[in-house]
Tab-separated table of C-alpha atoms in Angstrom:
chain	number	residue	atom	x	y	z
A	1	MET	CA	0.425	-11.617	35.002
A	2	ILE	CA	-0.853	-7.619	35.215
A	3	ASN	CA	1.355	-4.262	32.881
A	4	GLU	CA	1.617	-1.548	35.252
A	5	ASN	CA	4.631	0.115	32.396
A	6	ARG	CA	0.460	2.196	31.916
A	7	THR	CA	0.582	5.581	34.173
A	8	TRP	CA	-3.279	5.687	34.148
A	9	PRO	CA	-4.089	7.239	37.764
A	10	VAL	CA	-6.933	3.839	38.068
A	11	ARG	CA	-6.264	4.186	41.699
A	12	SER	CA	-7.992	8.255	41.826
A	13	LEU	CA	-11.716	8.608	41.233
A	14	ASN	CA	-11.231	10.947	37.977
A	15	GLY	CA	-8.739	8.216	36.440
A	16	GLN	CA	-11.719	5.631	36.993
A	17	LEU	CA	-14.159	8.360	35.366
A	18	LEU	CA	-11.903	9.025	32.388
A	19	ILE	CA	-11.846	5.026	32.130
A	20	THR	CA	-14.855	4.342	31.674
A	21	VAL	CA	-16.365	7.022	29.530
A	22	LEU	CA	-13.561	6.468	27.267
A	23	LEU	CA	-14.737	2.989	27.133
A	24	ALA	CA	-17.910	3.840	25.976
A	25	GLY	CA	-18.002	6.367	24.941
A	26	GLY	CA	-15.526	4.957	22.222
A	27	ALA	CA	-17.692	1.393	21.962
A	28	SER	CA	-21.037	3.748	21.617
A	29	LEU	CA	-19.643	6.118	18.605
A	30	TYR	CA	-18.808	2.274	17.340
A	31	THR	CA	-21.894	1.258	17.317
A	32	ILE	CA	-23.478	4.826	15.974
A	33	LEU	CA	-21.041	4.950	12.874
A	34	PHE	CA	-20.921	1.263	12.301
A	35	TRP	CA	-24.575	0.143	12.927
A	36	ARG	CA	-25.745	-1.490	9.416
A	37	ALA	CA	-23.346	1.028	7.203
A	38	GLU	CA	-20.573	0.012	4.700
A	39	LEU	CA	-17.045	1.361	5.479
A	40	GLY	CA	-16.846	5.267	3.898
A	41	LEU	CA	-16.711	8.699	5.718
A	42	ASN	CA	-17.392	6.502	9.472
A	43	ALA	CA	-13.950	5.007	9.298
A	44	LEU	CA	-12.860	8.260	8.787
A	45	LEU	CA	-14.691	9.789	11.919
A	46	PHE	CA	-13.516	6.811	14.247
A	47	SER	CA	-10.276	6.993	12.931
A	48	GLY	CA	-9.931	10.228	13.871
A	49	PHE	CA	-11.191	9.172	17.363
A	50	LEU	CA	-8.677	6.899	17.204
A	51	ALA	CA	-5.751	8.784	16.823
A	52	LEU	CA	-7.016	11.356	19.397
A	53	VAL	CA	-7.408	8.879	22.383
A	54	VAL	CA	-3.815	7.859	20.980
A	55	TRP	CA	-1.777	10.871	21.381
A	56	LEU	CA	-3.487	13.062	24.103
A	57	MET	CA	-3.236	9.606	27.160
A	58	HIS	CA	0.105	8.824	25.814
A	59	PRO	CA	1.699	12.169	25.487
A	60	GLU	CA	5.050	10.120	26.188
A	61	TYR	CA	4.232	8.933	22.768
A	62	ARG	CA	4.353	11.264	20.827
A	63	ALA	CA	8.011	10.887	20.256
A	64	ALA	CA	8.036	8.201	19.047
A	65	PRO	CA	8.847	7.815	15.081
A	66	ARG	CA	6.805	4.624	14.263
A	67	LEU	CA	3.880	5.783	16.054
A	68	TRP	CA	3.659	8.832	14.183
A	69	LEU	CA	4.610	6.551	11.228
A	70	VAL	CA	1.337	4.118	11.456
A	71	THR	CA	-0.289	7.329	12.912
A	72	LEU	CA	-0.089	8.631	9.301
A	73	GLY	CA	-0.873	5.211	7.675
A	74	VAL	CA	-4.276	4.472	9.597
A	75	LEU	CA	-5.166	8.504	8.428
A	76	LEU	CA	-4.140	7.980	4.652
A	77	SER	CA	-5.552	4.662	4.569
A	78	ALA	CA	-9.446	5.977	6.292
A	79	GLY	CA	-9.361	9.343	3.855
A	80	ALA	CA	-7.704	6.502	0.391
A	81	VAL	CA	-11.730	4.467	2.408
A	82	VAL	CA	-13.251	7.901	1.872
A	83	TRP	CA	-12.029	9.429	-1.666
A	84	GLN	CA	-11.847	6.128	-3.765
A	85	HIS	CA	-14.682	2.564	-1.398
A	86	SER	CA	-11.792	0.148	-3.130
A	87	LEU	CA	-11.201	-2.585	-0.742
A	88	LEU	CA	-6.883	-2.924	-1.081
A	89	ALA	CA	-8.101	0.405	0.492
A	90	GLN	CA	-10.575	-1.135	3.634
A	91	ILE	CA	-7.720	-4.599	3.677
A	92	THR	CA	-4.829	-1.336	4.046
A	93	HIS	CA	-7.572	-0.136	6.829
A	94	VAL	CA	-7.538	-2.785	9.259
A	95	ILE	CA	-4.255	-3.369	8.821
A	96	SER	CA	-3.801	0.107	9.979
A	97	ILE	CA	-6.025	0.099	13.046
A	98	PHE	CA	-4.418	-2.991	14.323
A	99	LEU	CA	-0.864	-1.505	13.907
A	100	LEU	CA	-1.812	1.321	15.335
A	101	LEU	CA	-2.582	-0.766	18.371
A	102	GLY	CA	-0.365	-2.613	18.818
A	103	PHE	CA	1.771	0.794	18.256
A	104	ALA	CA	0.100	1.859	21.045
A	105	GLN	CA	0.553	-1.131	23.124
A	106	ALA	CA	4.708	-1.156	22.977
A	107	ARG	CA	5.857	2.214	20.734
A	108	GLU	CA	10.050	0.335	20.591
A	109	LEU	CA	8.869	-2.262	18.285
A	110	ARG	CA	10.206	-2.055	14.921
A	111	PHE	CA	9.165	-5.338	13.290
A	112	LEU	CA	5.314	-4.825	12.432
A	113	GLY	CA	4.709	-8.620	12.117
A	114	PHE	CA	5.421	-8.630	16.048
A	115	ALA	CA	2.894	-5.155	16.169
A	116	MET	CA	0.554	-6.758	14.718
A	117	LEU	CA	1.398	-10.066	17.098
A	118	LEU	CA	0.179	-8.026	20.345
A	119	ALA	CA	-2.933	-6.127	18.543
A	120	LEU	CA	-4.205	-9.894	17.991
A	121	SER	CA	-3.351	-11.032	21.090
A	122	SER	CA	-4.902	-7.716	23.580
A	123	LEU	CA	-8.101	-7.972	22.152
A	124	PHE	CA	-7.649	-10.949	24.459
A	125	SER	CA	-5.658	-9.794	27.133
A	126	ALA	CA	-6.261	-6.026	27.568
A	127	PRO	CA	-9.907	-7.008	28.292
A	128	LEU	CA	-8.787	-9.789	31.418
A	129	ALA	CA	-6.135	-7.171	32.722
A	130	TRP	CA	-9.231	-4.426	33.501
A	131	TRP	CA	-11.206	-6.806	35.070
A	132	LYS	CA	-8.157	-8.081	37.640
A	133	ARG	CA	-7.020	-5.050	37.997
A	134	TRP	CA	-10.617	-3.555	38.869
A	135	GLU	CA	-11.190	-6.604	41.090
A	136	TYR	CA	-7.542	-5.651	43.212
A	137	THR	CA	-8.223	-1.589	43.069
A	138	TYR	CA	-11.706	-1.591	44.390
A	139	GLU	CA	-11.628	-4.769	45.623
A	140	ALA	CA	-15.067	-3.848	48.400
A	141	SER	CA	-16.930	-2.104	45.849
A	142	PHE	CA	-16.056	-4.688	43.571
A	143	ARG	CA	-18.271	-7.052	45.780
A	144	TRP	CA	-20.863	-5.156	45.524
A	145	PHE	CA	-20.476	-4.982	42.431
A	146	ARG	CA	-21.105	-8.703	42.184
A	147	THR	CA	-23.669	-8.753	44.775
A	148	TRP	CA	-25.321	-5.773	42.094
A	149	ALA	CA	-25.119	-8.190	39.321
A	150	TYR	CA	-26.196	-11.386	41.264
A	151	LEU	CA	-29.491	-9.090	42.288
A	152	THR	CA	-29.982	-7.644	39.083
A	153	PHE	CA	-28.743	-11.458	36.622
A	154	LEU	CA	-30.188	-13.296	37.766
A	155	PRO	CA	-34.662	-11.395	37.379
A	156	LEU	CA	-33.554	-10.522	34.099
A	157	GLY	CA	-31.925	-13.609	33.287
A	158	LEU	CA	-35.082	-15.623	34.429
A	159	LEU	CA	-37.638	-13.080	32.402
A	160	VAL	CA	-36.251	-13.642	28.665
A	161	LEU	CA	-36.293	-16.901	29.861
A	162	PHE	CA	-39.549	-16.603	30.632
A	163	PHE	CA	-40.801	-14.401	28.250
A	164	ASN	CA	-39.521	-16.422	25.416
A	165	MET	CA	-41.614	-19.347	26.963
A	166	TYR	CA	-44.719	-17.656	26.502
A	167	TYR	CA	-43.485	-16.003	23.562
A	168	PHE	CA	-43.148	-19.285	21.501
A	169	ALA	CA	-46.446	-20.614	23.562
A	170	ASN	CA	-49.376	-18.131	22.829
A	171	THR	CA	-49.905	-17.296	19.738
A	172	GLN	CA	-51.889	-13.621	20.503
A	173	PHE	CA	-48.455	-12.912	23.000
A	174	ALA	CA	-46.276	-12.926	20.118
A	175	GLN	CA	-48.222	-10.795	17.620
A	176	LEU	CA	-48.555	-8.488	20.701
A	177	VAL	CA	-45.469	-8.653	20.569
A	178	ASP	CA	-44.448	-8.456	16.959
A	179	LYS	CA	-46.642	-4.758	16.308
A	180	LEU	CA	-43.881	-3.439	19.562
A	181	MET	CA	-40.740	-5.038	17.505
A	182	ALA	CA	-42.680	-4.076	13.645
A	183	TRP	CA	-42.078	0.424	15.016
A	184	LEU	CA	-38.295	-0.609	15.479
A	185	PRO	CA	-37.622	-2.593	11.770
A	186	HIS	CA	-33.916	-2.258	11.486
A	187	PHE	CA	-32.647	-2.817	15.468
A	188	SER	CA	-31.151	-6.163	16.425
A	189	PRO	CA	-29.582	-5.881	20.582
A	190	TRP	CA	-28.122	-9.041	19.070
A	191	LYS	CA	-26.093	-6.926	16.295
A	192	SER	CA	-25.553	-3.279	18.007
A	193	ALA	CA	-24.200	-4.992	21.337
A	194	ALA	CA	-21.578	-7.232	19.280
A	195	LEU	CA	-20.727	-3.779	18.092
A	196	MET	CA	-20.913	-2.509	21.418
A	197	LEU	CA	-18.518	-5.080	22.282
A	198	GLN	CA	-16.186	-4.455	19.449
A	199	GLY	CA	-15.868	-0.869	19.540
A	200	ALA	CA	-14.738	-1.771	23.859
A	201	LEU	CA	-12.481	-4.217	22.431
A	202	LEU	CA	-10.717	-1.552	20.543
A	203	MET	CA	-10.548	0.771	23.401
A	204	SER	CA	-9.703	-1.698	26.177
A	205	VAL	CA	-6.762	-2.024	23.534
A	206	LEU	CA	-5.540	1.497	23.643
A	207	ILE	CA	-6.043	1.952	27.703
A	208	TRP	CA	-4.529	-1.408	29.345
A	209	SER	CA	-1.843	-3.137	28.311
A	210	SER	CA	-1.146	-7.531	27.066
A	211	VAL	CA	-0.016	-9.319	29.428
A	212	TRP	CA	2.259	-10.376	26.502
A	213	THR	CA	3.451	-6.696	25.806
A	214	PRO	CA	6.267	-7.275	27.946
A	215	GLU	CA	7.640	-11.040	26.681
A	216	LEU	CA	7.236	-9.699	23.184
A	217	GLN	CA	9.058	-6.874	23.796
A	218	LYS	CA	12.324	-9.189	26.219
A	219	VAL	CA	11.629	-11.117	22.098
A	220	GLU	CA	12.113	-8.360	20.127
A	221	GLN	CA	15.126	-6.787	21.921
A	222	SER	CA	16.604	-9.592	21.579
A	223	PHE	CA	17.053	-8.962	17.958
A	224	GLY	CA	19.517	-6.551	16.268
A	225	LEU	CA	19.667	-4.675	13.198
A	226	TRP	CA	23.756	-5.076	12.526
A	227	LYS	CA	25.488	-8.440	12.838
A	228	LYS	CA	27.752	-8.174	16.338
A	229	ARG	CA	31.085	-9.879	16.110
A	230	ARG	CA	31.156	-13.022	18.788
A	231	ARG	CA	33.915	-13.271	20.585
A	232	LYS	CA	35.256	-16.384	21.501
A	233	ARG	CA	36.925	-16.672	25.110
A	234	VAL	CA	39.328	-18.936	24.466
A	235	LYS	CA	41.922	-18.519	21.757
A	236	THR	CA	42.163	-21.436	19.460
A	237	PHE	CA	43.533	-21.883	16.323
A	238	MET	CA	39.635	-24.798	15.490
A	239	PRO	CA	37.518	-21.537	14.715
A	240	THR	CA	39.234	-19.575	12.391
A	241	LEU	CA	39.552	-23.138	10.360
A	242	ALA	CA	36.187	-23.423	10.732
A	243	LEU	CA	34.985	-20.449	9.265
A	244	LYS	CA	37.719	-20.885	6.659
A	245	ARG	CA	35.697	-23.762	5.499
A	246	HIS	CA	32.697	-22.047	5.814
A	247	TYR	CA	34.268	-19.719	3.422
A	248	TYR	CA	35.897	-21.635	0.556
A	249	SER	CA	31.985	-23.724	1.175
A	250	ALA	CA	29.900	-20.611	0.367
A	251	LEU	CA	32.358	-19.180	-2.100
A	252	LEU	CA	31.873	-22.642	-3.930
A	253	SER	CA	28.319	-22.546	-3.867
A	254	PHE	CA	27.592	-18.974	-5.265
A	255	GLY	CA	29.431	-19.428	-7.485
A	256	LEU	CA	28.068	-22.942	-8.858
A	257	LEU	CA	24.534	-20.202	-8.432
A	258	ASN	CA	25.040	-17.426	-9.902
A	259	GLY	CA	26.657	-19.742	-13.089
A	260	LEU	CA	23.645	-21.662	-13.049
A	261	LEU	CA	21.547	-18.531	-13.014
A	262	LEU	CA	23.661	-16.472	-16.144
A	263	LEU	CA	22.621	-19.776	-18.303
A	264	VAL	CA	19.146	-18.780	-16.978
A	265	ASN	CA	19.004	-15.253	-17.939
A	266	LEU	CA	20.773	-16.273	-21.138
A	267	ILE	CA	17.994	-18.211	-22.347
A	268	ASP	CA	15.369	-15.455	-20.999
A	269	ILE	CA	17.080	-12.619	-23.108
A	270	GLN	CA	17.380	-15.191	-26.198
A	271	GLY	CA	13.219	-16.301	-25.838
A	272	VAL	CA	12.387	-13.204	-24.219
A	273	TRP	CA	13.975	-9.970	-25.206
A	274	LEU	CA	15.137	-10.441	-27.806
A	275	ASN	CA	12.079	-12.780	-30.026
A	276	GLN	CA	9.050	-11.249	-30.694
A	277	GLN	CA	7.146	-14.201	-31.332
A	278	ALA	CA	3.711	-14.063	-31.484
A	279	ARG	CA	2.325	-15.520	-28.391
A	280	SER	CA	-1.600	-16.426	-27.861
A	281	ALA	CA	-3.015	-15.012	-24.217
A	282	ALA	CA	-2.817	-18.972	-23.119
A	283	GLU	CA	0.661	-19.083	-23.633
A	284	LEU	CA	1.872	-15.740	-21.842
A	285	SER	CA	-0.550	-15.972	-18.826
A	286	ASP	CA	1.626	-19.510	-19.257
A	287	TYR	CA	5.122	-17.912	-19.362
A	288	VAL	CA	4.373	-15.269	-17.347
A	289	HIS	CA	2.935	-17.516	-14.716
A	290	GLN	CA	6.204	-19.556	-14.762
A	291	GLY	CA	8.497	-17.083	-14.780
A	292	THR	CA	6.490	-15.272	-11.218
A	293	TYR	CA	6.954	-18.582	-9.441
A	294	LEU	CA	10.981	-18.951	-10.737
A	295	LEU	CA	11.345	-15.790	-9.291
A	296	ILE	CA	9.557	-16.172	-5.876
A	297	TYR	CA	11.682	-19.430	-6.075
A	298	ALA	CA	13.793	-17.874	-6.829
A	299	LEU	CA	14.135	-14.623	-4.420
A	300	GLY	CA	13.045	-16.971	-1.734
A	301	LEU	CA	16.487	-18.800	-2.155
A	302	ALA	CA	19.153	-15.806	-2.600
A	303	MET	CA	18.100	-14.373	0.658
A	304	GLY	CA	17.889	-18.044	2.270
A	305	VAL	CA	21.113	-19.107	0.864
A	306	THR	CA	22.556	-15.256	1.263
A	307	THR	CA	21.098	-14.562	5.061
A	308	TYR	CA	22.938	-18.230	5.879
A	309	PHE	CA	26.352	-17.982	4.545
A	310	PHE	CA	26.610	-14.326	6.009
A	311	ARG	CA	25.721	-16.379	9.180
A	312	GLY	CA	28.208	-15.660	12.041
A	313	ASN	CA	31.730	-14.588	11.436
A	314	LEU	CA	31.629	-14.219	8.081
A	315	HIS	CA	31.278	-10.882	8.064
A	316	PHE	CA	34.253	-9.751	10.053
A	317	LEU	CA	36.365	-11.949	7.647
A	318	GLN	CA	38.794	-10.573	6.551
A	319	HIS	CA	40.185	-10.904	2.824
A	320	ASN	CA	35.985	-11.760	1.895
A	321	GLN	CA	35.939	-9.481	-1.361
A	322	THR	CA	35.231	-12.148	-3.157
A	323	LEU	CA	32.742	-13.637	-1.814
A	324	LYS	CA	30.694	-10.289	-1.699
A	325	LEU	CA	31.272	-10.264	-5.191
A	326	LEU	CA	29.954	-13.325	-5.640
A	327	ALA	CA	26.528	-12.211	-3.669
A	328	TYR	CA	26.081	-9.228	-6.135
A	329	ALA	CA	26.480	-10.798	-8.623
A	330	TRP	CA	24.225	-13.164	-7.846
A	331	ILE	CA	21.771	-10.527	-6.496
A	332	VAL	CA	22.101	-7.898	-9.793
A	333	GLN	CA	21.679	-11.795	-12.103
A	334	ASN	CA	17.935	-11.897	-9.832
A	335	ILE	CA	17.285	-7.873	-10.527
A	336	ILE	CA	17.853	-9.375	-14.594
A	337	LEU	CA	14.894	-12.119	-13.897
A	338	ALA	CA	12.554	-10.249	-12.466
A	339	PHE	CA	13.050	-7.979	-15.297
A	340	SER	CA	12.369	-10.595	-18.019
A	341	VAL	CA	9.555	-11.373	-15.522
A	342	ALA	CA	8.151	-7.572	-16.496
A	343	TRP	CA	8.745	-7.771	-20.438
A	344	ARG	CA	6.413	-11.112	-20.015
A	345	ASN	CA	4.019	-9.057	-18.577
A	346	TYR	CA	4.892	-6.353	-20.523
A	347	HIS	CA	3.676	-8.035	-23.737
A	348	TYR	CA	1.043	-9.445	-22.111
A	349	ILE	CA	-0.564	-6.190	-21.091
A	350	VAL	CA	0.382	-4.953	-24.730
A	351	GLU	CA	-1.695	-8.292	-26.354
A	352	TYR	CA	-4.827	-8.429	-23.907
A	353	GLY	CA	-5.218	-5.494	-21.659
A	354	LEU	CA	-4.881	-5.424	-17.385
A	355	ALA	CA	-6.080	-7.223	-15.187
A	356	TYR	CA	-5.831	-7.305	-11.847
A	357	LYS	CA	-3.206	-10.181	-11.194
A	358	ARG	CA	-1.418	-8.595	-14.511
A	359	LEU	CA	-0.743	-5.446	-12.164
A	360	GLY	CA	-0.386	-7.915	-9.335
A	361	VAL	CA	2.439	-9.482	-11.255
A	362	LEU	CA	3.960	-5.229	-11.087
A	363	TRP	CA	3.395	-5.297	-7.440
A	364	PHE	CA	5.278	-8.353	-6.947
A	365	LEU	CA	8.248	-6.903	-9.022
A	366	ILE	CA	9.069	-4.423	-7.184
A	367	LEU	CA	8.507	-5.966	-4.164
A	368	VAL	CA	11.400	-7.787	-5.262
A	369	ALA	CA	13.829	-5.630	-6.615
A	370	LEU	CA	13.145	-3.519	-2.328
A	371	GLY	CA	13.985	-7.208	-1.177
A	372	LEU	CA	16.800	-7.968	-3.794
A	373	TYR	CA	18.528	-3.499	-2.696
A	374	SER	CA	17.454	-4.267	0.800
A	375	LEU	CA	19.407	-8.245	0.616
A	376	PHE	CA	22.880	-5.669	-1.188
A	377	VAL	CA	22.468	-3.525	2.175
A	378	MET	CA	23.087	-5.892	4.675
A	379	ILE	CA	26.003	-8.023	2.594
A	380	ARG	CA	27.375	-3.925	2.433
A	381	GLN	CA	27.140	-2.580	6.187
A	382	ARG	CA	27.338	-5.979	7.583
A	383	ARG	CA	23.512	-5.455	8.644
A	384	SER	CA	21.664	-9.101	10.145
A	385	LEU	CA	18.307	-11.379	9.069
A	386	TYR	CA	15.947	-9.393	11.328
A	387	TYR	CA	16.878	-6.164	9.204
A	388	LEU	CA	15.460	-8.016	6.060
A	389	TRP	CA	12.642	-8.995	8.147
A	390	VAL	CA	11.858	-4.783	9.595
A	391	ILE	CA	13.251	-3.105	6.673
A	392	ASN	CA	10.529	-5.369	3.767
A	393	ALA	CA	7.883	-5.288	6.680
A	394	TRP	CA	7.983	-1.248	5.618
A	395	PHE	CA	8.623	-2.269	1.938
A	396	VAL	CA	4.680	-4.072	1.540
A	397	TYR	CA	2.880	-1.859	4.021
A	398	VAL	CA	3.781	1.299	2.572
A	399	SER	CA	3.579	0.181	-0.872
A	400	LEU	CA	0.127	-1.254	0.014
A	401	LEU	CA	-0.988	1.970	1.533
A	402	SER	CA	0.204	3.638	-1.860
A	403	SER	CA	-1.409	1.715	-3.937
A	404	SER	CA	-5.026	1.678	-1.813
A	405	MET	CA	-4.759	5.856	-3.210
A	406	VAL	CA	-5.401	4.435	-7.109
A	407	ASN	CA	-8.554	4.853	-8.315
A	408	TRP	CA	-7.531	1.070	-10.549
A	409	ASP	CA	-10.506	0.222	-11.813
A	410	VAL	CA	-11.094	3.163	-13.800
A	411	LEU	CA	-7.704	3.078	-15.024
A	412	ILE	CA	-7.853	-0.997	-16.134
A	413	THR	CA	-10.577	0.142	-17.628
A	414	ARG	CA	-9.903	3.476	-19.136
A	415	TYR	CA	-6.248	1.515	-20.499
A	416	ASN	CA	-8.310	-1.339	-22.390
A	417	LEU	CA	-11.365	0.609	-23.725
A	418	SER	CA	-7.380	3.165	-25.528
A	419	GLN	CA	-6.596	-0.267	-26.363
A	420	ALA	CA	-9.442	-0.613	-28.449
A	421	GLN	CA	-7.768	0.302	-32.155
A	422	HIS	CA	-5.527	-3.115	-31.337
A	423	ALA	CA	-8.157	-5.491	-30.753
A	424	LYS	CA	-10.925	-6.695	-29.006
A	425	ILE	CA	-12.898	-5.441	-25.510
A	426	ASP	CA	-13.329	-7.717	-23.117
A	427	THR	CA	-16.333	-6.590	-21.874
A	428	MET	CA	-17.702	-9.420	-19.836
A	429	PHE	CA	-14.399	-8.021	-17.462
A	430	LEU	CA	-14.890	-5.080	-17.598
A	431	LEU	CA	-18.409	-5.524	-17.083
A	432	ARG	CA	-18.892	-8.091	-14.653
A	433	GLU	CA	-15.055	-8.308	-12.883
A	434	VAL	CA	-14.152	-4.674	-12.411
A	435	SER	CA	-15.928	-2.592	-9.761
A	436	ASP	CA	-18.468	0.517	-10.785
A	437	LYS	CA	-16.451	2.126	-9.544
A	438	ASN	CA	-16.189	2.162	-13.648
A	439	LEU	CA	-19.657	2.411	-15.060
A	440	PRO	CA	-19.322	6.738	-15.656
A	441	LEU	CA	-16.627	5.434	-18.111
A	442	LEU	CA	-18.379	2.300	-20.019
A	443	LEU	CA	-21.126	4.933	-20.410
A	444	ASN	CA	-18.984	7.738	-21.598
A	445	GLU	CA	-17.759	5.276	-24.134
A	446	HIS	CA	-20.911	2.961	-24.072
A	447	GLU	CA	-20.430	2.770	-28.485
A	448	ARG	CA	-16.261	2.381	-28.246
A	449	LEU	CA	-17.420	-0.809	-25.974
A	450	LEU	CA	-20.470	-2.010	-28.326
A	451	GLU	CA	-18.350	-1.128	-31.293
A	452	ARG	CA	-15.021	-3.130	-30.349
A	453	SER	CA	-17.485	-5.623	-27.567
A	454	ASN	CA	-16.219	-9.335	-27.997
A	455	SER	CA	-19.341	-10.043	-26.900
A	456	ALA	CA	-23.386	-9.121	-28.603
A	457	PRO	CA	-24.125	-6.246	-28.235
A	458	GLU	CA	-27.696	-7.234	-26.511
A	459	ASN	CA	-24.634	-9.299	-23.823
A	460	VAL	CA	-23.581	-5.479	-23.442
A	461	ASP	CA	-26.177	-3.700	-22.821
A	462	LYS	CA	-27.788	-6.765	-20.084
A	463	PHE	CA	-25.392	-6.644	-18.217
A	464	LEU	CA	-24.432	-2.572	-18.224
A	465	GLN	CA	-28.075	-2.507	-16.225
A	466	LEU	CA	-27.620	-5.027	-14.200
A	467	LYS	CA	-24.747	-3.508	-13.440
A	468	ILE	CA	-26.452	-0.570	-13.043
A	469	LYS	CA	-28.912	-1.827	-10.829
A	470	ALA	CA	-26.356	-3.837	-8.349
A	471	PHE	CA	-24.719	-0.429	-8.174
A	472	GLU	CA	-28.244	2.000	-7.019
A	473	ARG	CA	-29.645	-1.530	-4.221
A	474	ARG	CA	-25.856	-1.633	-3.032
A	475	THR	CA	-26.007	2.616	-2.313
A	476	ALA	CA	-29.831	3.449	-1.759
A	477	ARG	CA	-29.729	2.867	2.512
A	478	GLN	CA	-26.136	4.034	1.972
A	479	GLY	CA	-26.828	7.201	3.838
A	480	TRP	CA	-23.813	9.795	5.364
A	481	ARG	CA	-21.616	7.179	7.519
A	482	GLY	CA	-21.338	4.858	3.902
A	483	TRP	CA	-20.294	8.145	2.180
A	484	ASN	CA	-17.326	8.313	-0.029
A	485	TRP	CA	-16.467	9.740	-3.582
A	486	ALA	CA	-16.029	7.016	-5.620
A	487	ASP	CA	-19.545	6.611	-5.016
A	488	GLU	CA	-21.273	10.128	-5.631
A	489	VAL	CA	-19.089	10.429	-9.099
A	490	THR	CA	-20.464	7.316	-10.088
A	491	ARG	CA	-24.647	8.280	-8.833
A	492	ARG	CA	-23.691	12.146	-10.597
A	493	ALA	CA	-23.429	10.212	-14.338
A	494	LEU	CA	-26.324	8.485	-13.841
């Protein structure tokens, strides 16, 4: 099945020529920008090209606000790659590219998960749609193409086969070939062909619709963001009685769960908020992780139980204010539980400095707060479970996009060095686990690093030099395509 929704003029010579130029040009540009290069300036240039293709070739999409947001996300994440050059920025950029491909297939999508799924499926189905459409549109030309391919690929295939046989059988012939190939030391036909194929796949997703697009659109349209009252054709007392039983079951469940969580929160207030007893690093680490695992379980349970009890017509039952108040109370108590975990994490950071996992806990707590807020909105405004999926997926994406703009390596290093007067610095963490973006700061604070280190000074200098050499090796062949501001700052500091 081929989706004919796209408005490409494929039956005209100009339309087919435009498609060919886009495919060949996009694949060539992708190969030129990313051949043996790190992500850097090339990511921003190719992202701008993709955005230009979408907006010029699909003018009907310009009124789609979600496509606007995702396109902005692609450009911002590419800018973050050039500016910060962090692993988080690169991951966010790849996610943004896939979201753009998904929304380019179906602008009506609301759930980011569906857009990602559609983009992944389109990488396989869009080339098939292109092949079928080409064969259908140019049947006579396609017969000529098959004849031409038979006359070309068979001789070339035999040539490659016997070339390899002669290469491995004749030493002098192999030496001659090696001398010729030495003129192109960095060229690999297989790798360049793989990059060309990747670029062509990306362009094909922007040009042709996936066979799964109409099916996924139907699935997405079957979900609504608002709860709708279910009406029976024949009115009886049984549905009302069943709804009443469901209401009292929910009332009892929320009452018991609130009581249980109240006990947990009172214990946390006594043991975490008011207890100033000093704890070791191992105790604090276990304390934070236990609270985080409990919070993950509690939040999942809160969303699952709330959506279960507020399914169907319970939203529309008269005099259900008591149940809603109990649900609101449980949400507030989950916020208190999240604050307890944040308090534990705060003490851990104050005593032993910043680290990636401790920052990850803070990021998770922010998402928890946003998730609980969306749960409150779902109950208050009679929203659906699908609303939770949509809004929380956007929360996660925006949080990733915002976090990729921050140089966390420098932030961690600066904070840990500023706390050196209170405790020893974990220098091996700063030298071996934090990326080389903190090298300028480590060199500027070299004396403090040696003075307050928890390792021997000779070990500190040894690993500092190793880190500098690793940076120089990594950036030796970076070139203009992989250029980024973070490495430029480090290069100037050295």
